[in-house]
Amino acid sequence: MKKILFVPHPILRQKALDLKSIEKEDILIAEEMKEVMLNASGLGLAANQIGYLKKIITINIEDKKNNFETNYILFNPKILSYSKDKIKMEEGCLSIPQQYADIERSSEIEVEYINYKKKLIKRKVKGIEARVLQHEIDHLSGKLFIDYLSSLKRNILIKKVKKLVKNKEI
Ligand SMILES: [Zn+2]
């Protein structure tokens, strides 16, 4: 199984490319991503997190409290609009293991993507799903949740991850 890349790996800072068409190879990458995401108990994964610079995201949300569950693949996802209403929520990231911070994001977004049946989907998303999609779509442009923090705080979190790696704790 592919390993998840951790900060400060440079691929996490690169922009993923649009898919001109969805090929079998891209479906296989998405399947591979799903496996890695589920194995790491992640809510979502962007292709650059396992080293592919392609606009592919996988999502797996189980919100038992709100009786909400969803699991799907997005090709070429793009956010069309953001609600003015914002909400703070604690975020983590599989590429920044064991580090968390409160991040403010729009409570609702309109998103467009191509699904695994190669159909163009456009819909409004809110709650935890809107949160996860904003986080993952940021990844595709090389952006991480720690970029919303002060550089001081960001560097502390990166140092903590480096230390975990050095001590072989992750
Ligand atoms: Zn992430």
CSV table of N, CA and C and ligand atoms in Angstrom, one decimal:
chain,number,residue,atom,x,y,z
A,1,MET,N,0.8,-1.2,0.0
A,1,MET,CA,0.0,0.0,0.0
A,1,MET,C,0.9,1.3,0.0
A,2,LYS,N,0.4,2.3,-0.7
A,2,LYS,CA,1.2,3.5,-0.8
A,2,LYS,C,1.2,4.2,0.6
A,3,LYS,N,2.3,4.9,0.9
A,3,LYS,CA,2.4,5.6,2.2
A,3,LYS,C,1.9,7.0,2.0
A,4,ILE,N,1.3,7.5,3.1
A,4,ILE,CA,0.9,8.9,3.1
A,4,ILE,C,2.1,9.8,3.4
A,5,LEU,N,2.2,10.8,2.6
A,5,LEU,CA,3.3,11.8,2.7
A,5,LEU,C,3.0,12.7,3.8
A,6,PHE,N,4.0,13.0,4.6
A,6,PHE,CA,3.9,14.0,5.7
A,6,PHE,C,4.6,15.3,5.4
A,7,VAL,N,4.1,16.4,6.1
A,7,VAL,CA,4.8,17.6,6.0
A,7,VAL,C,6.2,17.4,6.5
A,8,PRO,N,7.2,18.1,6.0
A,8,PRO,CA,7.2,19.1,4.9
A,8,PRO,C,7.5,18.5,3.5
A,9,HIS,N,6.9,17.4,3.1
A,9,HIS,CA,7.2,16.8,1.8
A,9,HIS,C,6.7,17.8,0.7
A,10,PRO,N,7.6,18.1,-0.3
A,10,PRO,CA,7.3,19.1,-1.3
A,10,PRO,C,6.1,18.8,-2.2
A,11,ILE,N,5.8,17.5,-2.4
A,11,ILE,CA,4.6,17.2,-3.2
A,11,ILE,C,3.3,17.7,-2.6
A,12,LEU,N,3.3,17.8,-1.3
A,12,LEU,CA,2.1,18.4,-0.7
A,12,LEU,C,1.9,19.8,-1.0
A,13,ARG,N,3.0,20.5,-1.5
A,13,ARG,CA,2.9,21.9,-1.8
A,13,ARG,C,2.7,22.2,-3.3
A,14,GLN,N,2.6,21.1,-4.1
A,14,GLN,CA,2.5,21.3,-5.5
A,14,GLN,C,1.0,21.2,-5.9
A,15,LYS,N,0.7,21.8,-7.1
A,15,LYS,CA,-0.7,21.8,-7.6
A,15,LYS,C,-1.0,20.6,-8.4
A,16,ALA,N,-2.1,19.9,-8.0
A,16,ALA,CA,-2.5,18.8,-8.8
A,16,ALA,C,-3.1,19.2,-10.1
A,17,LEU,N,-3.0,18.4,-11.2
A,17,LEU,CA,-3.5,18.8,-12.5
A,17,LEU,C,-4.9,18.3,-12.8
A,18,ASP,N,-5.6,19.0,-13.6
A,18,ASP,CA,-6.9,18.6,-14.0
A,18,ASP,C,-6.8,17.4,-14.9
A,19,LEU,N,-7.8,16.5,-14.8
A,19,LEU,CA,-7.8,15.3,-15.7
A,19,LEU,C,-8.5,15.7,-16.9
A,20,LYS,N,-7.9,15.4,-18.1
A,20,LYS,CA,-8.6,15.8,-19.4
A,20,LYS,C,-9.7,14.8,-19.6
A,21,SER,N,-9.5,13.5,-19.2
A,21,SER,CA,-10.6,12.5,-19.3
A,21,SER,C,-10.3,11.6,-18.2
A,22,ILE,N,-11.3,10.8,-17.7
A,22,ILE,CA,-11.1,9.9,-16.6
A,22,ILE,C,-10.8,8.5,-17.3
A,23,GLU,N,-9.5,8.2,-17.1
A,23,GLU,CA,-9.0,6.9,-17.6
A,23,GLU,C,-9.1,5.8,-16.6
A,24,LYS,N,-8.9,4.6,-17.0
A,24,LYS,CA,-8.9,3.4,-16.1
A,24,LYS,C,-7.8,3.6,-15.0
A,25,GLU,N,-6.7,4.2,-15.4
A,25,GLU,CA,-5.6,4.4,-14.5
A,25,GLU,C,-6.1,5.4,-13.3
A,26,ASP,N,-6.9,6.3,-13.7
A,26,ASP,CA,-7.4,7.3,-12.6
A,26,ASP,C,-8.4,6.6,-11.7
A,27,ILE,N,-9.2,5.7,-12.2
A,27,ILE,CA,-10.1,4.9,-11.4
A,27,ILE,C,-9.3,4.1,-10.4
A,28,LEU,N,-8.2,3.5,-10.9
A,28,LEU,CA,-7.3,2.7,-10.1
A,28,LEU,C,-6.6,3.5,-9.0
A,29,ILE,N,-6.2,4.7,-9.3
A,29,ILE,CA,-5.6,5.6,-8.3
A,29,ILE,C,-6.7,5.9,-7.2
A,30,ALA,N,-7.9,6.2,-7.6
A,30,ALA,CA,-9.0,6.5,-6.7
A,30,ALA,C,-9.2,5.3,-5.8
A,31,GLU,N,-9.2,4.0,-6.3
A,31,GLU,CA,-9.4,2.8,-5.5
A,31,GLU,C,-8.3,2.7,-4.5
A,32,GLU,N,-7.1,3.0,-5.0
A,32,GLU,CA,-5.9,2.9,-4.1
A,32,GLU,C,-6.0,3.9,-3.0
A,33,MET,N,-6.4,5.1,-3.3
A,33,MET,CA,-6.6,6.2,-2.3
A,33,MET,C,-7.6,5.8,-1.3
A,34,LYS,N,-8.7,5.2,-1.7
A,34,LYS,CA,-9.8,4.7,-0.8
A,34,LYS,C,-9.2,3.8,0.2
A,35,GLU,N,-8.4,2.8,-0.3
A,35,GLU,CA,-7.8,1.8,0.6
A,35,GLU,C,-6.9,2.5,1.7
A,36,VAL,N,-6.1,3.4,1.2
A,36,VAL,CA,-5.2,4.1,2.1
A,36,VAL,C,-6.0,5.0,3.1
A,37,MET,N,-7.0,5.7,2.6
A,37,MET,CA,-7.8,6.5,3.5
A,37,MET,C,-8.5,5.7,4.6
A,38,LEU,N,-9.1,4.6,4.2
A,38,LEU,CA,-9.9,3.7,5.1
A,38,LEU,C,-8.9,3.1,6.1
A,39,ASN,N,-7.7,2.7,5.7
A,39,ASN,CA,-6.7,2.1,6.5
A,39,ASN,C,-6.2,3.1,7.6
A,40,ALA,N,-6.2,4.4,7.2
A,40,ALA,CA,-5.7,5.4,8.2
A,40,ALA,C,-6.9,6.1,8.9
A,41,SER,N,-8.1,5.5,8.7
A,41,SER,CA,-9.3,6.1,9.3
A,41,SER,C,-9.5,7.6,9.0
A,42,GLY,N,-9.2,8.0,7.8
A,42,GLY,CA,-9.3,9.4,7.4
A,42,GLY,C,-10.7,9.6,6.9
A,43,LEU,N,-11.1,10.9,7.0
A,43,LEU,CA,-12.4,11.3,6.5
A,43,LEU,C,-12.4,11.6,5.0
A,44,GLY,N,-11.1,11.9,4.5
A,44,GLY,CA,-10.9,12.2,3.1
A,44,GLY,C,-9.4,12.1,2.8
A,45,LEU,N,-9.2,12.0,1.5
A,45,LEU,CA,-7.8,12.0,1.0
A,45,LEU,C,-7.7,12.6,-0.3
A,46,ALA,N,-6.6,13.4,-0.5
A,46,ALA,CA,-6.4,14.0,-1.8
A,46,ALA,C,-5.2,13.3,-2.5
A,47,ALA,N,-5.2,13.2,-3.8
A,47,ALA,CA,-4.2,12.4,-4.5
A,47,ALA,C,-2.8,12.8,-4.2
A,48,ASN,N,-2.5,14.1,-4.0
A,48,ASN,CA,-1.1,14.5,-3.7
A,48,ASN,C,-0.6,13.9,-2.4
A,49,GLN,N,-1.5,13.5,-1.5
A,49,GLN,CA,-1.1,13.0,-0.2
A,49,GLN,C,-0.4,11.6,-0.4
A,50,ILE,N,-0.7,10.9,-1.5
A,50,ILE,CA,0.1,9.7,-1.7
A,50,ILE,C,1.0,9.8,-3.0
A,51,GLY,N,1.2,11.1,-3.4
A,51,GLY,CA,2.2,11.3,-4.4
A,51,GLY,C,1.7,11.4,-5.9
A,52,TYR,N,0.4,11.5,-6.1
A,52,TYR,CA,-0.1,11.7,-7.5
A,52,TYR,C,-0.6,13.1,-7.6
A,53,LEU,N,0.0,13.8,-8.6
A,53,LEU,CA,-0.5,15.2,-8.8
A,53,LEU,C,-1.6,15.3,-9.8
A,54,LYS,N,-2.7,14.7,-9.4
A,54,LYS,CA,-4.0,14.6,-10.2
A,54,LYS,C,-5.1,15.1,-9.3
A,55,LYS,N,-6.1,15.7,-9.9
A,55,LYS,CA,-7.2,16.2,-9.1
A,55,LYS,C,-8.2,15.1,-8.8
A,56,ILE,N,-7.9,14.3,-7.8
A,56,ILE,CA,-8.7,13.2,-7.4
A,56,ILE,C,-8.9,13.3,-5.8
A,57,ILE,N,-10.1,13.1,-5.3
A,57,ILE,CA,-10.3,13.1,-3.9
A,57,ILE,C,-11.2,11.9,-3.6
A,58,THR,N,-11.0,11.3,-2.4
A,58,THR,CA,-11.9,10.3,-1.9
A,58,THR,C,-12.4,10.8,-0.5
A,59,ILE,N,-13.7,10.5,-0.3
A,59,ILE,CA,-14.3,11.0,0.9
A,59,ILE,C,-15.0,9.8,1.6
A,60,ASN,N,-14.9,9.8,3.0
A,60,ASN,CA,-15.6,8.8,3.7
A,60,ASN,C,-16.0,9.4,5.1
A,61,ILE,N,-17.2,9.8,5.2
A,61,ILE,CA,-17.7,10.4,6.4
A,61,ILE,C,-18.7,9.6,7.1
A,62,GLU,N,-18.5,9.3,8.4
A,62,GLU,CA,-19.5,8.6,9.2
A,62,GLU,C,-19.7,9.5,10.4
A,63,ASP,N,-20.8,10.2,10.4
A,63,ASP,CA,-21.2,11.1,11.5
A,63,ASP,C,-22.3,10.5,12.2
A,64,LYS,N,-22.0,9.7,13.2
A,64,LYS,CA,-23.0,8.9,13.9
A,64,LYS,C,-24.0,9.8,14.6
A,65,LYS,N,-23.4,10.9,15.2
A,65,LYS,CA,-24.2,11.8,16.0
A,65,LYS,C,-25.4,12.4,15.2
A,66,ASN,N,-25.1,12.7,13.9
A,66,ASN,CA,-26.2,13.3,13.0
A,66,ASN,C,-26.8,12.3,12.1
A,67,ASN,N,-26.4,11.0,12.3
A,67,ASN,CA,-26.9,9.9,11.5
A,67,ASN,C,-26.7,10.1,10.0
A,68,PHE,N,-25.4,10.6,9.7
A,68,PHE,CA,-25.1,10.9,8.3
A,68,PHE,C,-23.9,10.1,7.9
A,69,GLU,N,-23.9,9.6,6.7
A,69,GLU,CA,-22.9,8.8,6.2
A,69,GLU,C,-22.7,9.0,4.7
A,70,THR,N,-21.5,9.2,4.2
A,70,THR,CA,-21.3,9.3,2.8
A,70,THR,C,-19.9,8.9,2.4
A,71,ASN,N,-19.8,8.4,1.2
A,71,ASN,CA,-18.5,7.7,0.7
A,71,ASN,C,-18.5,7.8,-0.8
A,72,TYR,N,-17.6,8.7,-1.3
A,72,TYR,CA,-17.6,8.8,-2.8
A,72,TYR,C,-16.2,9.4,-3.3
A,73,ILE,N,-16.1,9.4,-4.6
A,73,ILE,CA,-14.9,9.8,-5.3
A,73,ILE,C,-15.2,11.0,-6.1
A,74,LEU,N,-14.3,12.0,-6.1
A,74,LEU,CA,-14.5,13.2,-6.9
A,74,LEU,C,-13.3,13.4,-7.8
A,75,PHE,N,-13.6,13.6,-9.1
A,75,PHE,CA,-12.6,13.9,-10.1
A,75,PHE,C,-12.8,15.4,-10.5
A,76,ASN,N,-11.6,16.1,-10.6
A,76,ASN,CA,-11.7,17.5,-11.0
A,76,ASN,C,-12.6,18.4,-10.1
A,77,PRO,N,-12.6,18.2,-8.8
A,77,PRO,CA,-13.5,18.9,-7.9
A,77,PRO,C,-13.2,20.4,-7.9
A,78,LYS,N,-14.2,21.2,-7.8
A,78,LYS,CA,-14.0,22.7,-7.8
A,78,LYS,C,-15.1,23.3,-7.0
A,79,ILE,N,-14.8,24.3,-6.2
A,79,ILE,CA,-15.8,25.0,-5.4
A,79,ILE,C,-16.3,26.2,-6.2
A,80,LEU,N,-17.7,26.2,-6.4
A,80,LEU,CA,-18.3,27.2,-7.2
A,80,LEU,C,-18.6,28.5,-6.4
A,81,SER,N,-19.0,28.2,-5.1
A,81,SER,CA,-19.4,29.3,-4.2
A,81,SER,C,-19.3,28.9,-2.8
A,82,TYR,N,-19.0,29.9,-2.0
A,82,TYR,CA,-18.8,29.8,-0.5
A,82,TYR,C,-19.9,30.6,0.2
A,83,SER,N,-20.4,30.0,1.3
A,83,SER,CA,-21.4,30.8,2.0
A,83,SER,C,-20.6,31.9,2.8
A,84,LYS,N,-21.3,33.0,3.1
A,84,LYS,CA,-20.7,34.1,3.9
A,84,LYS,C,-20.6,33.6,5.3
A,85,ASP,N,-21.6,32.8,5.7
A,85,ASP,CA,-21.6,32.2,7.0
A,85,ASP,C,-20.4,31.3,7.3
A,86,LYS,N,-19.7,31.6,8.3
A,86,LYS,CA,-18.5,30.7,8.6
A,86,LYS,C,-18.6,30.1,9.9
A,87,ILE,N,-17.8,29.0,10.1
A,87,ILE,CA,-17.9,28.2,11.3
A,87,ILE,C,-16.5,27.7,11.6
A,88,LYS,N,-16.2,27.7,13.0
A,88,LYS,CA,-14.9,27.2,13.4
A,88,LYS,C,-15.0,25.8,13.8
A,89,MET,N,-14.1,25.0,13.4
A,89,MET,CA,-14.1,23.5,13.8
A,89,MET,C,-12.7,23.0,13.9
A,90,GLU,N,-12.5,22.1,14.7
A,90,GLU,CA,-11.2,21.5,14.9
A,90,GLU,C,-10.9,20.6,13.7
A,91,GLU,N,-9.7,20.8,13.1
A,91,GLU,CA,-9.3,20.0,12.0
A,91,GLU,C,-7.9,19.3,12.2
A,92,GLY,N,-7.8,18.2,11.6
A,92,GLY,CA,-6.5,17.4,11.5
A,92,GLY,C,-6.3,17.0,10.1
A,93,CYS,N,-5.2,16.3,9.8
A,93,CYS,CA,-4.9,16.0,8.5
A,93,CYS,C,-3.9,14.8,8.5
A,94,LEU,N,-4.2,13.8,7.6
A,94,LEU,CA,-3.4,12.6,7.6
A,94,LEU,C,-1.9,12.9,7.3
A,95,SER,N,-1.7,14.0,6.7
A,95,SER,CA,-0.3,14.4,6.3
A,95,SER,C,0.4,15.3,7.4
A,96,ILE,N,-0.4,15.6,8.4
A,96,ILE,CA,0.1,16.3,9.6
A,96,ILE,C,-0.3,15.6,10.9
A,97,PRO,N,0.1,14.3,11.0
A,97,PRO,CA,-0.4,13.4,12.0
A,97,PRO,C,-0.4,14.0,13.4
A,98,GLN,N,-1.5,13.7,14.2
A,98,GLN,CA,-1.6,14.0,15.6
A,98,GLN,C,-1.6,15.5,15.9
A,99,GLN,N,-1.8,16.4,14.9
A,99,GLN,CA,-1.8,17.8,15.2
A,99,GLN,C,-3.2,18.3,14.8
A,100,TYR,N,-3.7,19.2,15.7
A,100,TYR,CA,-5.1,19.7,15.4
A,100,TYR,C,-5.1,21.2,15.7
A,101,ALA,N,-6.1,21.9,15.0
A,101,ALA,CA,-6.3,23.3,15.3
A,101,ALA,C,-7.7,23.7,14.8
A,102,ASP,N,-8.2,24.7,15.5
A,102,ASP,CA,-9.5,25.3,15.1
A,102,ASP,C,-9.3,26.1,13.8
A,103,ILE,N,-10.1,25.8,12.8
A,103,ILE,CA,-10.0,26.5,11.5
A,103,ILE,C,-11.4,27.0,11.2
A,104,GLU,N,-11.4,28.3,10.7
A,104,GLU,CA,-12.7,28.9,10.3
A,104,GLU,C,-12.9,28.6,8.8
A,105,ARG,N,-14.0,28.1,8.4
A,105,ARG,CA,-14.4,27.9,7.0
A,105,ARG,C,-15.9,28.2,6.8
A,106,SER,N,-16.2,28.3,5.5
A,106,SER,CA,-17.6,28.5,5.2
A,106,SER,C,-18.5,27.3,5.6
A,107,SER,N,-19.7,27.6,6.1
A,107,SER,CA,-20.5,26.5,6.6
A,107,SER,C,-21.1,25.7,5.5
A,108,GLU,N,-21.3,26.4,4.3
A,108,GLU,CA,-21.9,25.7,3.1
A,108,GLU,C,-21.1,26.1,1.9
A,109,ILE,N,-21.1,25.2,0.9
A,109,ILE,CA,-20.4,25.5,-0.3
A,109,ILE,C,-21.2,24.8,-1.5
A,110,GLU,N,-21.0,25.4,-2.7
A,110,GLU,CA,-21.5,24.7,-3.9
A,110,GLU,C,-20.3,24.1,-4.6
A,111,VAL,N,-20.4,22.8,-4.8
A,111,VAL,CA,-19.2,22.1,-5.4
A,111,VAL,C,-19.6,21.4,-6.7
A,112,GLU,N,-18.6,21.3,-7.6
A,112,GLU,CA,-18.8,20.6,-8.9
A,112,GLU,C,-17.7,19.6,-9.1
A,113,TYR,N,-18.0,18.4,-9.6
A,113,TYR,CA,-17.0,17.4,-9.8
A,113,TYR,C,-17.6,16.4,-10.7
A,114,ILE,N,-16.7,15.5,-11.2
A,114,ILE,CA,-17.1,14.4,-12.0
A,114,ILE,C,-17.1,13.1,-11.1
A,115,ASN,N,-18.2,12.4,-11.1
A,115,ASN,CA,-18.2,11.2,-10.2
A,115,ASN,C,-17.6,9.9,-10.9
A,116,TYR,N,-17.6,8.8,-10.2
A,116,TYR,CA,-17.0,7.6,-10.8
A,116,TYR,C,-17.7,7.1,-12.0
A,117,LYS,N,-18.9,7.5,-12.2
A,117,LYS,CA,-19.7,7.2,-13.5
A,117,LYS,C,-19.4,8.2,-14.6
A,118,LYS,N,-18.5,9.1,-14.4
A,118,LYS,CA,-18.0,10.1,-15.3
A,118,LYS,C,-19.2,11.1,-15.6
A,119,LYS,N,-20.0,11.3,-14.6
A,119,LYS,CA,-21.1,12.2,-14.7
A,119,LYS,C,-20.7,13.5,-14.0
A,120,LEU,N,-21.1,14.7,-14.6
A,120,LEU,CA,-20.8,15.9,-13.9
A,120,LEU,C,-21.9,16.2,-12.9
A,121,ILE,N,-21.4,16.4,-11.7
A,121,ILE,CA,-22.3,16.7,-10.5
A,121,ILE,C,-22.1,18.1,-10.0
A,122,LYS,N,-23.2,18.7,-9.7
A,122,LYS,CA,-23.1,20.0,-9.1
A,122,LYS,C,-24.1,20.0,-7.9
A,123,ARG,N,-23.6,20.3,-6.7
A,123,ARG,CA,-24.6,20.3,-5.6
A,123,ARG,C,-24.1,21.2,-4.4
A,124,LYS,N,-25.0,21.5,-3.6
A,124,LYS,CA,-24.8,22.2,-2.3
A,124,LYS,C,-24.5,21.3,-1.2
A,125,VAL,N,-23.5,21.6,-0.4
A,125,VAL,CA,-23.0,20.7,0.6
A,125,VAL,C,-22.9,21.5,1.9
A,126,LYS,N,-23.3,21.0,3.1
A,126,LYS,CA,-23.1,21.7,4.3
A,126,LYS,C,-22.5,20.8,5.4
A,127,GLY,N,-22.3,21.3,6.6
A,127,GLY,CA,-21.9,20.5,7.7
A,127,GLY,C,-20.5,19.9,7.6
A,128,ILE,N,-20.3,18.8,8.1
A,128,ILE,CA,-19.0,18.1,8.1
A,128,ILE,C,-18.5,17.8,6.7
A,129,GLU,N,-19.5,17.5,5.8
A,129,GLU,CA,-19.1,17.2,4.4
A,129,GLU,C,-18.5,18.5,3.7
A,130,ALA,N,-19.1,19.7,4.0
A,130,ALA,CA,-18.6,20.9,3.5
A,130,ALA,C,-17.2,21.2,4.0
A,131,ARG,N,-17.0,20.9,5.3
A,131,ARG,CA,-15.7,21.0,5.9
A,131,ARG,C,-14.6,20.2,5.3
A,132,VAL,N,-14.9,18.9,5.1
A,132,VAL,CA,-14.0,17.9,4.6
A,132,VAL,C,-13.6,18.3,3.1
A,133,LEU,N,-14.7,18.7,2.3
A,133,LEU,CA,-14.4,19.0,0.9
A,133,LEU,C,-13.5,20.2,0.8
A,134,GLN,N,-13.7,21.2,1.6
A,134,GLN,CA,-12.9,22.4,1.6
A,134,GLN,C,-11.4,22.1,1.9
A,135,HIS,N,-11.3,21.2,2.9
A,135,HIS,CA,-9.9,20.8,3.3
A,135,HIS,C,-9.3,20.0,2.2
A,136,GLU,N,-10.0,19.1,1.6
A,136,GLU,CA,-9.4,18.2,0.6
A,136,GLU,C,-9.1,19.0,-0.7
A,137,ILE,N,-10.0,19.9,-1.1
A,137,ILE,CA,-9.8,20.7,-2.3
A,137,ILE,C,-8.6,21.6,-2.2
A,138,ASP,N,-8.5,22.1,-1.0
A,138,ASP,CA,-7.2,22.9,-0.7
A,138,ASP,C,-6.0,22.1,-1.0
A,139,HIS,N,-6.0,20.8,-0.6
A,139,HIS,CA,-4.8,20.0,-0.8
A,139,HIS,C,-4.4,20.0,-2.3
A,140,LEU,N,-5.4,20.0,-3.2
A,140,LEU,CA,-5.1,19.9,-4.6
A,140,LEU,C,-4.4,21.1,-5.2
A,141,SER,N,-4.5,22.3,-4.4
A,141,SER,CA,-3.8,23.4,-4.9
A,141,SER,C,-2.5,23.6,-3.9
A,142,GLY,N,-2.2,22.6,-3.2
A,142,GLY,CA,-0.9,22.7,-2.4
A,142,GLY,C,-1.1,23.4,-1.1
A,143,LYS,N,-2.4,23.5,-0.7
A,143,LYS,CA,-2.7,24.3,0.5
A,143,LYS,C,-3.0,23.3,1.7
A,144,LEU,N,-2.6,23.6,2.9
A,144,LEU,CA,-2.8,22.8,4.1
A,144,LEU,C,-3.5,23.6,5.1
A,145,PHE,N,-4.2,22.9,6.1
A,145,PHE,CA,-5.0,23.6,7.1
A,145,PHE,C,-4.1,24.5,7.9
A,146,ILE,N,-2.8,24.1,8.1
A,146,ILE,CA,-1.9,24.9,8.9
A,146,ILE,C,-1.6,26.3,8.3
A,147,ASP,N,-1.9,26.4,7.0
A,147,ASP,CA,-1.7,27.7,6.3
A,147,ASP,C,-2.7,28.8,6.8
A,148,TYR,N,-3.7,28.4,7.5
A,148,TYR,CA,-4.6,29.3,8.1
A,148,TYR,C,-4.2,29.8,9.5
A,149,LEU,N,-3.1,29.2,10.0
A,149,LEU,CA,-2.6,29.6,11.3
A,149,LEU,C,-1.4,30.6,11.1
A,150,SER,N,-1.0,31.2,12.2
A,150,SER,CA,0.2,32.1,12.1
A,150,SER,C,1.4,31.3,11.7
A,151,SER,N,2.4,31.9,11.1
A,151,SER,CA,3.6,31.1,10.7
A,151,SER,C,4.3,30.5,11.9
A,152,LEU,N,4.2,31.2,13.1
A,152,LEU,CA,4.8,30.7,14.3
A,152,LEU,C,4.2,29.3,14.7
A,153,LYS,N,2.8,29.3,14.7
A,153,LYS,CA,2.1,28.1,15.1
A,153,LYS,C,2.3,27.0,14.0
A,154,ARG,N,2.3,27.4,12.8
A,154,ARG,CA,2.5,26.5,11.7
A,154,ARG,C,3.8,25.7,11.8
A,155,ASN,N,4.9,26.5,12.1
A,155,ASN,CA,6.2,25.9,12.2
A,155,ASN,C,6.3,25.0,13.4
A,156,ILE,N,5.6,25.3,14.5
A,156,ILE,CA,5.6,24.5,15.6
A,156,ILE,C,5.0,23.1,15.3
A,157,LEU,N,3.9,23.1,14.6
A,157,LEU,CA,3.2,21.9,14.2
A,157,LEU,C,4.1,21.0,13.3
A,158,ILE,N,4.7,21.7,12.3
A,158,ILE,CA,5.6,21.0,11.4
A,158,ILE,C,6.8,20.3,12.2
A,159,LYS,N,7.3,21.1,13.1
A,159,LYS,CA,8.4,20.6,13.9
A,159,LYS,C,8.0,19.3,14.7
A,160,LYS,N,6.7,19.4,15.2
A,160,LYS,CA,6.2,18.3,16.0
A,160,LYS,C,6.1,17.0,15.1
A,161,VAL,N,5.7,17.2,13.9
A,161,VAL,CA,5.6,16.0,13.0
A,161,VAL,C,7.0,15.5,12.6
A,162,LYS,N,7.9,16.4,12.4
A,162,LYS,CA,9.3,16.0,12.1
A,162,LYS,C,9.8,15.1,13.3
A,163,LYS,N,9.5,15.6,14.5
A,163,LYS,CA,10.0,14.9,15.7
A,163,LYS,C,9.4,13.5,15.8
A,164,LEU,N,8.1,13.4,15.5
A,164,LEU,CA,7.4,12.1,15.5
A,164,LEU,C,8.0,11.1,14.5
A,165,VAL,N,8.4,11.7,13.3
A,165,VAL,CA,9.0,10.8,12.2
A,165,VAL,C,10.4,10.4,12.7
A,166,LYS,N,11.1,11.4,13.3
A,166,LYS,CA,12.5,11.1,13.7
A,166,LYS,C,12.5,10.0,14.8
A,167,ASN,N,11.5,10.1,15.7
A,167,ASN,CA,11.5,9.1,16.8
A,167,ASN,C,10.7,7.9,16.4
A,168,LYS,N,10.4,7.8,15.1
A,168,LYS,CA,9.7,6.6,14.6
A,168,LYS,C,8.3,6.3,15.3
A,169,GLU,N,7.7,7.4,15.8
A,169,GLU,CA,6.4,7.3,16.4
A,169,GLU,C,5.2,7.2,15.5
A,170,ILE,N,5.5,7.5,14.2
A,170,ILE,CA,4.5,7.4,13.2
A,170,ILE,C,5.1,6.7,12.0
B,1,ZN,ZN,-5.4,16.8,4.8
